[in-house]
């Protein structure tokens, strides 16, 4: 049986993303996309949604930005729409109201976090919160919106105020959700085919005789999940990404596999070294230390208005 | 080995995964190479530990990888990420039909001139965003591409967000209209061809984890080249384990083609429900009319009981566990009546029919098994699709010529004069 051919970004789509054309630097775009994926992940956990739906949503979300500029749509709205859509695709639909409530919480927490830092202008880099992530594990708790160790002396603890049942906030978010879902469908040409990497990983680990190596399996699995915050699933076929996850995991643990050119293990999986290495680069870039300013900037730009403001400020110079 | 020679002559640098030109020929060559490589690897012992890979086998392969496995097609084969085009790329010709799901139009692609079928989805008053049923339909069509599944070309949009059209190949006939209009039933050889096509389409859908859930003759389209295409995936959905939130609905499959386990309220049915429908279609092709023309579910069950004989603990062990089993009164046991109903069938043909119309979903034949049923290899053999007769297409607005439309004989001169004089 021939495998499902999922849509992948073309060479020119990768080289010149719509946001890049609008003047957004590549690194900032990557961080913004990753932030949207983290929102999906967090919402998925709060909604007790299945990981297949979360992963599908993240892949659709990443695809969207190859045909749309971050100036046009907010990552908040589109990530919400992607999760709603993916839940239907994976036959585990969620209630609109539940999703909206969860997103309201996440966005409130986001603005709370921002307000903590906005009142005193970010002064000394001494109290930069340490990144709490562990490579190869779910990054959900390491995301900027998570209750990070607050540098301010706990002056205001975040308190969530739920919205009223018939509030304007609800209807605004609902409209945004319906529009976002339809825009994702339309801009992706209704091609919602997604292939998740997990089954392939198990097969490859089995073939490499690594299934008894618990740590290697767990790490590779974690790298695959972290890779969902990068655009790699929209650029490379699954075998390449899985090979990259295995490469990172085995290198990290010092497991040696035949890797000298004529006998390279990734050849078994039809992955080319350059591609595997590029995917590793994408994943490793997630773990780069971000300064507080960088993180706050990304959090602020969850809204497209802030993206536009940023573009005006930075491109007029 | 030729693979090695070719591999060294073509440097990998040149053929990056990005290049898109002339991958057509490349792909064929690669596929052949991949196949030969697979065959070779089949002869090799299975590798469980990479360190124990015999050195000879790895050396026999070129260090420059040029043959892709058929499981990993080159990147250029993947479709690009592409927004929907506008419906104005098509010129509307005529309306084909209207159903509860929406309207189907015949249209012409303004660029290529191809004739297509445009199905407009009904999206007004949706409370839950884009309807999940429409999503399932589009997704099923996209993931089940097959020679005998109607080809989805794209999904186009109108001016507003509520106008969505699915663009499919236009197929001239549906089997239902054809069966009612054609003067003589299909021949055995033709029925075998049609059944093989239907079974391979259903097997393909099932292999891709898609249940069709509405197989019937009016959903089988047929072109003038003797090929049928399974269409209307409006009730299709993915299946698997776990099934998903809320189980599977019983409100599926047009009544006459509905499997007994759905009638009795099962919520964990599977591929076997499609196979029951295939059995009903098979019988319909033989009889030239639907097998179970019941008005309601109870009548349908009694018709099934009459033809198959009432279910017993041997023919359907799980019968008692079904939700509605206790509400149905079972008539006293009697033998099945397939032979009386199909007096001219061969023993093998009847065996296939009874394997499809089997009570127990576990024992019912699968599409893959049915494809290899000996019925298809006994005489008369399946007819080549090209040898099928063609018919005027009702959907394209073509009219059937009257069967006896030969010119009338010349009137006798005397009659003509008589007729003329009669006029006032």
XYZ file of C-alpha atoms in Angstrom:
741
model
C 0.000 0.000 0.000
C 1.327 3.402 -0.922
C 1.745 5.723 2.029
C -0.402 8.790 2.539
C 1.285 11.767 0.971
C 0.794 14.672 3.319
C 1.182 18.210 2.004
C 4.647 19.665 2.569
C 5.809 23.235 2.102
C 7.580 23.896 -1.170
C 11.134 25.143 -1.347
C 10.013 28.687 -2.089
C 7.405 28.607 0.667
C 10.137 27.728 3.146
C 12.623 30.255 1.830
C 10.113 33.099 1.776
C 7.348 32.725 4.351
C 4.509 35.262 4.167
C 5.523 36.678 7.542
C 9.112 36.956 6.385
C 7.944 38.850 3.331
C 6.164 41.246 5.690
C 9.459 41.932 7.428
C 9.304 39.598 10.416
C 12.720 38.098 11.225
C 12.911 34.329 10.888
C 13.848 33.755 14.496
C 10.951 35.774 15.821
C 8.563 33.985 13.483
C 9.833 30.629 14.714
C 9.379 31.672 18.322
C 5.883 32.963 17.686
C 4.893 29.733 15.962
C 6.376 27.729 18.797
C 4.419 29.825 21.269
C 1.192 29.046 19.402
C 2.035 25.352 19.540
C 2.621 25.612 23.278
C -0.796 27.223 23.681
C -2.311 24.248 21.812
C -0.405 21.854 24.043
C -1.485 23.598 27.236
C -5.104 23.833 26.139
C -4.981 20.171 25.180
C -3.801 19.195 28.635
C -6.363 21.390 30.382
C -9.127 19.920 28.210
C -7.864 16.385 28.775
C -7.713 16.050 25.021
C -5.966 13.139 23.326
C -2.382 13.697 22.207
C -3.246 12.682 18.623
C -5.590 15.659 18.369
C -3.042 17.985 19.963
C -0.280 16.848 17.620
C -2.542 17.132 14.574
C -3.522 20.639 15.628
C 0.097 21.659 15.994
C 0.964 20.379 12.538
C -2.011 22.150 10.928
C -1.078 25.311 12.822
C 2.472 25.190 11.461
C 1.236 24.583 7.917
C -1.005 27.626 8.123
C 1.899 30.047 8.424
C 3.372 28.926 5.137
C 0.402 30.479 3.368
C -0.465 33.304 5.774
C 1.392 36.123 7.448
C 1.351 36.524 11.207
C 0.240 40.079 10.483
C -3.101 38.840 9.185
C -4.175 36.464 11.930
C -3.412 36.148 15.634
C -1.581 33.039 16.795
C -4.054 32.938 19.689
C -7.059 32.591 17.389
C -5.470 30.268 14.882
C -4.071 27.913 17.512
C -7.527 27.719 19.071
C -9.103 27.030 15.664
C -6.497 24.387 14.893
C -7.217 22.503 18.108
C -10.958 22.667 17.502
C -10.566 21.404 13.958
C -8.067 18.684 14.816
C -10.353 17.383 17.558
C -13.041 16.811 14.941
C -10.574 15.231 12.553
C -9.407 12.795 15.212
C -12.974 11.874 16.152
C -12.762 13.391 19.613
C -14.653 16.679 19.183
C -14.704 19.162 22.048
C -17.352 21.657 23.066
C -16.799 25.161 21.787
C -17.512 26.600 25.220
C -14.952 24.387 26.932
C -12.291 25.366 24.448
C -13.150 29.038 24.709
C -13.038 28.946 28.507
C -9.641 27.285 28.444
C -8.283 29.773 25.934
C -9.695 32.625 27.957
C -7.768 31.321 30.951
C -4.559 30.928 28.972
C -4.811 34.395 27.453
C -5.689 36.005 30.793
C -2.673 34.346 32.353
C -0.578 35.555 29.473
C -1.619 39.174 29.911
C -1.238 38.891 33.663
C 2.303 37.678 33.175
C 2.955 40.586 30.852
C 1.491 43.139 33.233
C 3.822 41.923 35.987
C 6.795 42.878 33.879
C 5.437 45.939 32.164
C 5.012 48.134 35.247
C 8.683 48.204 36.177
C 10.507 48.305 32.854
C 12.741 45.247 32.508
C 15.801 46.570 34.245
C 18.649 44.304 35.194
C 19.222 40.982 33.524
C 20.127 39.571 36.927
C 16.679 38.289 37.746
C 16.046 36.603 34.459
C 14.005 33.480 35.181
C 15.955 30.372 34.523
C 14.554 28.203 31.758
C 13.109 25.149 33.418
C 13.006 22.880 30.448
C 14.701 19.543 30.165
C 15.635 18.622 26.604
C 13.734 15.651 25.330
C 10.762 16.137 27.586
C 7.494 17.865 27.167
C 8.087 21.538 27.208
C 4.668 22.440 28.358
C 5.719 23.601 31.767
C 8.696 25.469 30.412
C 6.636 27.700 28.191
C 6.651 31.399 28.935
C 2.973 31.397 29.855
C 3.442 28.803 32.546
C 3.564 30.172 36.036
C 7.246 30.834 35.887
C 9.080 31.771 39.079
C 7.938 35.311 39.243
C 10.767 37.794 39.532
C 8.569 40.360 41.239
C 8.119 39.760 44.908
C 4.779 38.000 44.443
C 2.901 41.280 44.469
C -0.015 39.960 42.422
C -0.764 36.294 42.145
C -2.660 35.333 39.047
C -6.313 34.857 39.782
C -8.566 33.621 37.020
C -11.918 35.313 36.699
C -14.222 33.177 34.546
C -16.286 34.997 31.967
C -20.033 35.352 32.306
C -22.127 32.810 30.412
C -23.501 35.327 27.923
C -20.615 37.770 28.015
C -19.342 39.651 25.007
C -15.955 38.095 25.588
C -17.452 34.692 24.938
C -19.162 35.688 21.716
C -16.068 37.496 20.485
C -13.931 34.441 21.069
C -16.579 32.221 19.512
C -16.663 34.302 16.347
C -12.891 34.277 16.233
C -12.919 30.495 16.633
C -15.381 29.902 13.778
C -13.458 32.236 11.492
C -10.122 30.681 12.425
C -11.350 27.156 11.727
C -12.722 28.140 8.340
C -9.590 30.079 7.433
C -7.389 27.112 8.263
C -9.521 24.878 6.061
C -9.615 27.368 3.234
C -5.978 28.313 3.288
C -4.817 24.740 3.479
C -7.052 23.813 0.572
C -9.111 21.490 2.811
C -6.266 18.992 2.741
C -6.163 17.972 6.377
C -4.133 14.800 5.958
C -1.634 14.411 8.765
C 0.650 11.487 9.531
C 1.806 11.262 13.122
C 5.276 9.895 13.830
C 4.690 7.659 16.838
C 4.044 4.343 15.077
C 7.059 4.872 12.856
C 9.247 5.574 15.873
C 8.277 2.274 17.477
C 9.078 0.376 14.296
C 12.429 2.072 13.891
C 13.405 1.524 17.517
C 12.511 -2.108 17.115
C 14.604 -2.398 13.984
C 17.554 -0.774 15.745
C 17.124 -3.063 18.729
C 16.554 -0.166 21.109
C 13.128 -1.098 22.455
C 14.590 -2.411 25.699
C 16.490 0.800 26.248
C 13.837 2.664 28.193
C 15.669 5.935 28.368
C 16.404 6.035 24.646
C 12.774 5.303 23.801
C 11.521 7.981 26.174
C 13.964 10.579 24.946
C 13.249 9.905 21.279
C 9.524 10.103 22.000
C 10.045 13.405 23.808
C 12.053 14.872 20.956
C 9.255 13.947 18.559
C 6.792 15.801 20.765
C 9.071 18.802 21.081
C 9.518 18.814 17.319
C 5.787 19.509 17.095
C 6.636 23.062 18.171
C 8.839 23.478 15.115
C 7.810 23.510 11.472
C 9.646 20.244 10.653
C 6.464 18.196 10.242
C 5.458 20.515 7.433
C 8.869 20.406 5.765
C 10.064 16.810 5.998
C 8.510 13.383 5.710
C 8.005 11.458 8.939
C 10.937 9.013 8.471
C 13.409 11.903 8.441
C 11.960 13.456 11.594
C 11.885 10.137 13.425
C 15.503 9.516 12.432
C 16.422 12.924 13.817
C 14.702 12.159 17.117
C 16.556 8.857 17.354
C 19.827 10.575 16.469
C 19.394 13.175 19.198
C 18.364 10.572 21.757
C 21.209 8.163 21.011
C 23.825 10.918 20.889
C 22.548 12.303 24.146
C 22.838 8.910 25.808
C 26.070 7.922 24.107
C 24.608 4.918 22.341
C 26.672 4.113 19.290
C 25.006 3.088 16.071
C 26.763 2.428 12.757
C 27.227 5.901 11.358
C 30.218 5.805 9.032
C 29.129 6.716 5.505
C 28.721 3.381 3.751
C 26.904 1.882 6.732
C 24.741 4.605 8.188
C 21.688 3.527 10.093
C 19.519 6.393 8.802
C 19.953 4.989 5.305
C 17.718 2.142 6.406
C 14.925 4.639 6.824
C 15.523 6.539 3.585
C 16.538 9.670 5.429
C 19.422 11.764 4.147
C 22.034 12.988 6.588
C 21.649 16.657 5.652
C 17.904 16.521 6.237
C 18.233 14.657 9.523
C 20.820 17.160 10.699
C 18.609 20.102 9.734
C 15.710 18.640 11.690
C 18.009 18.247 14.697
C 18.912 21.911 14.330
C 15.250 22.914 14.337
C 14.617 20.920 17.493
C 17.741 22.132 19.313
C 16.905 25.759 18.551
C 13.860 25.345 20.813
C 16.150 24.962 23.813
C 18.175 28.099 23.189
C 18.067 30.463 26.156
C 15.740 33.363 25.521
C 16.200 36.632 27.370
C 13.291 37.938 29.383
C 12.711 40.638 26.781
C 12.579 38.075 24.021
C 10.081 35.993 25.918
C 7.884 38.953 26.797
C 7.964 40.140 23.216
C 6.673 36.776 22.007
C 3.981 36.710 24.685
C 2.820 40.174 23.711
C 2.622 39.239 20.042
C 0.008 36.558 20.660
C -2.266 39.191 19.145
C -1.893 40.249 15.518
C -2.237 43.916 16.490
C 1.003 43.656 18.412
C 2.644 41.975 15.417
C 1.582 44.884 13.241
C 2.827 47.355 15.822
C 6.150 45.575 16.005
C 6.487 45.605 12.226
C 5.721 49.337 12.061
C 8.218 50.139 14.794
C 11.013 47.984 13.486
C 10.648 48.353 9.750
C 10.346 52.113 9.676
C 13.814 52.426 11.161
C 24.322 -4.577 -10.303
C 22.732 -1.861 -12.355
C 21.603 0.055 -9.292
C 25.137 0.583 -8.168
C 26.347 1.669 -11.575
C 23.567 4.185 -11.934
C 23.955 5.363 -8.407
C 27.577 6.344 -8.852
C 26.930 8.098 -12.128
C 24.234 10.282 -10.624
C 25.660 12.285 -7.754
C 23.284 12.809 -4.881
C 24.240 16.448 -4.643
C 22.403 17.096 -7.843
C 19.262 15.307 -6.837
C 18.373 17.017 -3.629
C 14.957 16.348 -2.240
C 13.840 19.768 -3.354
C 14.155 19.466 -7.069
C 10.838 19.097 -8.721
C 11.575 18.803 -12.407
C 11.180 15.525 -14.280
C 10.549 13.483 -11.178
C 8.036 11.482 -13.172
C 10.651 9.278 -14.864
C 12.817 9.388 -11.807
C 10.008 8.051 -9.713
C 9.397 5.090 -11.962
C 13.065 4.209 -11.986
C 13.338 4.624 -8.251
C 10.297 2.539 -7.647
C 11.703 -0.284 -9.745
C 14.981 -0.053 -7.926
C 13.250 0.077 -4.612
C 11.314 -3.031 -5.478
C 14.405 -4.934 -6.500
C 16.066 -3.750 -3.329
C 13.140 -4.932 -1.303
C 13.308 -8.304 -2.952
C 16.964 -8.493 -2.080
C 16.327 -7.487 1.474
C 13.679 -10.170 1.722
C 16.350 -12.729 1.076
C 18.554 -11.229 3.756
C 18.096 -12.292 7.347
C 16.071 -9.806 9.334
C 18.215 -7.275 11.118
C 17.487 -6.948 14.763
C 20.811 -5.595 15.814
C 22.457 -3.121 13.558
C 25.924 -4.075 14.628
C 25.394 -7.534 13.217
C 24.624 -6.354 9.704
C 26.750 -8.473 7.401
C 29.291 -6.312 5.736
C 28.644 -7.702 2.278
C 25.053 -6.570 2.096
C 25.798 -2.994 2.991
C 28.607 -2.834 0.484
C 26.400 -4.133 -2.275
C 24.377 -0.981 -1.868
C 25.721 2.201 -3.235
C 26.839 4.658 -0.597
C 25.036 7.291 -2.593
C 21.434 6.527 -1.921
C 19.407 6.706 -5.045
C 16.635 4.175 -4.577
C 13.820 5.227 -2.334
C 11.754 2.623 -0.634
C 8.193 2.585 -1.891
C 7.212 3.433 1.668
C 9.163 6.674 1.572
C 8.447 8.445 -1.693
C 10.702 11.347 -2.629
C 9.761 14.712 -1.254
C 8.720 16.047 -4.628
C 5.804 13.611 -4.656
C 4.160 15.306 -1.716
C 1.570 17.903 -2.661
C 2.393 21.501 -1.727
C 0.495 23.486 0.890
C -2.033 25.200 -1.303
C -5.002 27.429 -0.524
C -8.389 26.651 -2.017
C -9.106 28.166 -5.395
C -12.224 30.140 -6.142
C -15.375 28.515 -7.480
C -15.203 31.023 -10.314
C -12.510 28.859 -11.872
C -15.430 26.730 -12.999
C -18.290 27.404 -15.355
C -21.627 26.012 -14.237
C -23.373 23.760 -16.756
C -26.381 21.989 -15.282
C -27.704 20.702 -11.998
C -27.357 16.964 -11.554
C -29.201 16.285 -8.347
C -30.124 17.712 -4.996
C -29.999 15.868 -1.712
C -30.128 16.631 1.964
C -26.364 17.228 1.920
C -26.463 19.848 -0.846
C -26.638 20.277 -4.583
C -24.478 18.673 -7.279
C -23.701 20.616 -10.433
C -21.988 19.673 -13.638
C -19.333 22.250 -14.438
C -16.418 22.952 -16.720
C -12.937 23.900 -15.583
C -12.312 27.207 -17.340
C -8.588 26.519 -17.589
C -8.439 22.933 -18.778
C -11.953 22.468 -20.140
C -12.431 19.321 -18.046
C -15.980 18.430 -17.130
C -16.349 17.999 -13.367
C -19.003 17.501 -10.737
C -19.278 20.283 -8.151
C -20.940 19.366 -4.899
C -22.031 22.360 -2.852
C -22.001 21.676 0.872
C -24.844 23.010 2.970
C -23.216 25.091 5.672
C -25.920 27.456 6.840
C -26.908 27.452 10.486
C -23.950 25.480 11.670
C -23.648 25.724 15.413
C -20.426 23.815 15.747
C -18.270 25.405 13.115
C -17.493 23.402 10.012
C -19.657 20.254 10.158
C -17.767 17.136 11.161
C -19.669 15.104 8.567
C -18.388 17.296 5.745
C -14.882 17.054 7.200
C -15.137 13.272 7.263
C -16.356 13.197 3.692
C -13.542 15.375 2.366
C -10.932 13.588 4.434
C -12.176 10.151 3.427
C -12.073 11.085 -0.251
C -8.594 12.537 0.095
C -7.149 9.593 1.972
C -8.855 6.886 -0.133
C -7.547 7.721 -3.566
C -8.147 4.657 -5.697
C -9.026 3.724 -9.246
C -12.536 2.751 -8.133
C -13.181 5.595 -5.725
C -14.465 8.820 -7.215
C -11.506 11.164 -7.653
C -11.581 14.351 -5.582
C -9.799 17.093 -7.469
C -9.930 19.906 -4.954
C -12.207 21.875 -2.683
C -13.048 25.373 -3.870
C -14.718 28.247 -2.050
C -17.158 30.968 -3.017
C -17.273 34.567 -1.868
C -18.419 33.945 1.674
C -17.211 31.434 4.219
C -20.424 29.407 3.856
C -19.836 28.494 0.237
C -17.736 25.383 -0.095
C -17.715 23.120 -3.126
C -16.104 19.708 -3.484
C -14.790 19.204 -7.018
C -14.867 15.630 -8.280
C -14.472 13.928 -11.614
C -17.717 13.861 -13.514
C -18.941 10.304 -14.027
C -21.709 9.673 -16.523
C -23.957 7.202 -14.718
C -24.957 5.820 -11.423
C -25.574 2.115 -11.243
C -29.096 2.534 -9.887
C -30.443 4.496 -12.855
C -28.522 2.271 -15.190
C -30.073 -0.873 -13.742
C -33.580 0.508 -14.071
C -33.055 1.823 -17.601
C -30.996 -0.892 -19.248
C -33.056 -3.348 -21.269
C -31.271 -6.538 -20.120
C -29.499 -7.281 -16.832
C -25.711 -7.386 -16.666
C -24.075 -10.602 -17.790
C -22.319 -12.816 -15.258
C -18.963 -11.770 -16.701
C -19.913 -8.109 -16.296
C -21.170 -8.614 -12.764
C -17.828 -10.186 -11.870
C -15.933 -7.177 -13.193
C -18.183 -4.773 -11.320
C -17.929 -6.789 -8.109
C -14.135 -6.999 -8.336
C -13.952 -3.238 -8.774
C -16.331 -2.612 -5.909
C -14.496 -5.034 -3.636
C -11.097 -3.551 -4.380
C -12.413 -0.062 -3.623
C -13.965 -1.224 -0.363
C -10.809 -3.134 0.567
C -8.797 0.029 -0.078
C -11.064 2.151 2.115
C -10.937 -0.404 4.903
C -7.154 -0.613 4.657
C -7.109 3.159 5.132
C -9.344 2.865 8.189
C -12.382 4.349 6.505
C -15.892 2.914 6.789
C -18.142 4.032 3.934
C -21.433 3.306 5.724
C -23.654 4.108 2.760
C -22.850 1.648 0.009
C -25.766 1.218 -2.398
C -26.244 1.127 -6.133
C -27.147 4.811 -6.387
C -23.798 5.651 -4.777
C -21.860 3.604 -7.294
C -21.050 5.704 -10.325
C -20.104 4.155 -13.638
C -18.402 5.687 -16.616
C -18.712 4.676 -20.231
C -15.550 2.613 -20.007
C -16.956 -0.034 -17.697
C -15.361 1.320 -14.526
C -17.344 1.908 -11.394
C -16.403 4.472 -8.767
C -17.603 4.461 -5.197
C -18.994 7.897 -4.400
C -20.793 9.858 -1.689
C -18.690 9.509 1.422
C -21.168 11.705 3.284
C -21.613 9.091 6.004
C -18.059 7.785 5.946
C -15.884 7.979 9.014
C -12.605 6.742 10.356
C -12.727 3.718 12.537
C -10.194 2.215 14.866
C -9.608 1.194 18.401
C -10.715 3.094 20.483
C -13.704 4.054 18.390
C -13.958 7.625 19.638
C -16.273 9.772 21.692
C -19.830 8.437 21.829
C -19.308 5.253 19.811
C -20.769 4.818 16.350
C -24.243 5.941 15.394
C -26.930 3.545 14.220
C -28.345 6.158 11.875
C -26.281 4.982 8.946
C -26.681 3.107 5.700
C -29.803 3.351 3.564
C -32.357 0.923 5.029
C -32.351 -1.735 2.297
C -28.586 -2.104 2.554
C -28.330 -1.961 6.340
C -26.615 -4.824 8.135
C -28.577 -6.755 10.785
C -26.200 -5.769 13.603
C -26.973 -2.067 13.015
C -30.689 -2.860 12.920
C -30.307 -4.536 16.291
C -28.597 -1.525 17.823
C -24.883 -2.380 17.834
C -22.653 0.622 18.506
C -19.327 -1.089 17.890
C -19.875 -2.299 14.362
C -17.005 -2.280 11.913
C -16.006 -3.037 8.330
C -18.510 -5.886 8.174
C -21.419 -3.424 7.770
C -19.982 -2.366 4.416
C -19.627 -6.003 3.406
C -23.313 -6.639 4.068
C -24.123 -3.714 1.767
C -21.814 -5.200 -0.863
C -23.787 -8.429 -0.571
C -27.043 -6.539 -1.138
C -25.510 -4.827 -4.175
C -24.307 -8.179 -5.543
C -27.828 -9.577 -5.226
C -29.251 -6.452 -6.831
C -26.965 -6.814 -9.835
C -28.173 -10.398 -10.246
C -31.861 -9.626 -9.733
C -31.859 -6.214 -11.463
C -33.864 -4.945 -8.492
C -33.014 -4.340 -4.809
C -32.915 -7.495 -2.704
C -34.672 -6.264 0.434
C -37.290 -3.671 -0.474
C -38.609 -3.188 3.029
C -40.661 -0.238 4.269
C -39.388 -0.320 7.820
C -36.751 -1.852 10.028
C -39.010 -4.599 11.382
C -40.092 -5.606 7.900
C -36.476 -5.592 6.773
C -35.471 -7.879 9.633
C -38.236 -10.312 8.825
C -37.222 -10.316 5.149
C -33.639 -11.043 6.180
C -34.795 -13.796 8.545
C -36.867 -15.258 5.723
C -34.020 -15.376 3.223
C -31.214 -16.401 5.585
C -33.268 -18.397 8.061
C -33.578 -17.014 11.591
C -30.290 -16.531 13.435
C -29.167 -19.395 15.654
C -26.461 -19.622 18.269
C -24.248 -21.185 15.587
C -24.831 -18.634 12.844
C -24.661 -15.664 15.204
C -23.229 -16.386 18.674
C -23.334 -12.743 19.849
C -26.947 -12.230 18.791
C -28.294 -12.192 22.363
C -25.867 -9.484 23.488
C -27.224 -6.936 20.994
C -29.357 -4.184 22.565
C -32.531 -4.803 20.562
C -32.303 -8.593 20.262
C -34.840 -9.221 23.015
C -37.461 -7.033 21.394
C -37.503 -9.106 18.212
C -39.568 -12.270 17.974
C -37.710 -14.954 16.077
C -39.726 -17.175 13.780
C -39.270 -20.970 14.007
C -36.027 -22.082 12.363
C -35.951 -22.962 8.706
C -33.199 -23.372 6.145
C -32.038 -20.439 4.046
C -33.750 -19.787 0.726
C -30.884 -18.513 -1.403
C -31.264 -21.296 -3.947
C -34.962 -20.537 -4.494
C -34.240 -16.831 -4.830
C -31.254 -17.241 -7.171
C -32.049 -20.390 -9.198
C -29.509 -19.743 -11.960
C -26.455 -18.974 -9.845
C -23.456 -21.280 -9.795
C -22.562 -22.912 -6.504
C -19.512 -20.665 -6.126
C -21.496 -17.523 -6.853
C -24.020 -18.504 -4.248
C -21.220 -19.233 -1.808
C -19.843 -15.705 -2.225
C -23.314 -14.237 -1.762
C -23.952 -16.220 1.416
C -20.494 -15.298 2.727
C -21.364 -11.628 2.256
C -24.872 -11.970 3.656
C -23.756 -13.719 6.822
C -25.354 -12.884 10.158
C -22.297 -12.866 12.373
C -20.107 -9.838 11.554
C -17.107 -11.851 12.749
C -17.778 -14.610 10.219
C -18.792 -12.313 7.356
C -16.225 -12.316 4.557
C -13.847 -9.326 4.362
C -13.296 -7.338 1.182
C -9.759 -8.639 0.886
C -10.903 -12.269 1.201
C -13.802 -11.766 -1.175
C -11.429 -10.478 -3.859
C -9.818 -13.918 -3.891
C -13.049 -15.862 -3.918
C -13.016 -18.708 -6.487
C -16.244 -17.330 -8.000
C -14.100 -14.799 -9.845
C -11.847 -17.441 -11.387
C -14.539 -19.815 -12.655
C -16.029 -19.514 -16.114
C -17.243 -17.072 -17.376
C -14.263 -14.945 -16.436
C -14.660 -11.231 -15.635
C -15.172 -9.154 -18.736
C -12.616 -6.526 -19.622
C -14.018 -3.086 -18.709
C -13.363 -1.811 -22.240
C -15.838 -4.325 -23.614
C -18.763 -2.899 -21.652
C -21.562 -1.259 -23.577
C -21.944 2.490 -23.183
C -25.159 4.273 -22.391
C -26.492 7.815 -22.742
C -25.848 9.772 -19.570
C -28.872 11.090 -17.739
C -26.670 13.269 -15.535
C -25.190 15.011 -18.568
C -28.649 15.608 -19.974
C -28.272 13.101 -22.791
C -31.416 11.378 -23.994
C -31.827 7.722 -24.680
C -32.802 7.018 -28.248
C -36.101 5.229 -28.542
C -35.370 1.553 -29.053
C -37.517 1.266 -32.217
C -36.973 4.569 -33.887
C -36.377 3.179 -37.366
C -37.761 5.268 -40.258
C -41.299 4.383 -41.228
C -42.045 2.648 -44.482
C -43.074 4.896 -47.409
C -46.760 5.446 -47.559
C -48.527 4.100 -50.585
C -49.328 6.807 -53.093
C -53.014 6.057 -52.963
C -53.048 6.498 -49.181
C -51.251 9.802 -49.431
C -53.721 11.151 -51.953
C -56.488 9.872 -49.769
C -55.006 11.588 -46.746
C -54.595 14.853 -48.602
C -58.126 14.872 -49.873
C -59.379 14.278 -46.371
C -57.968 17.574 -45.247
C -60.432 20.435 -45.077
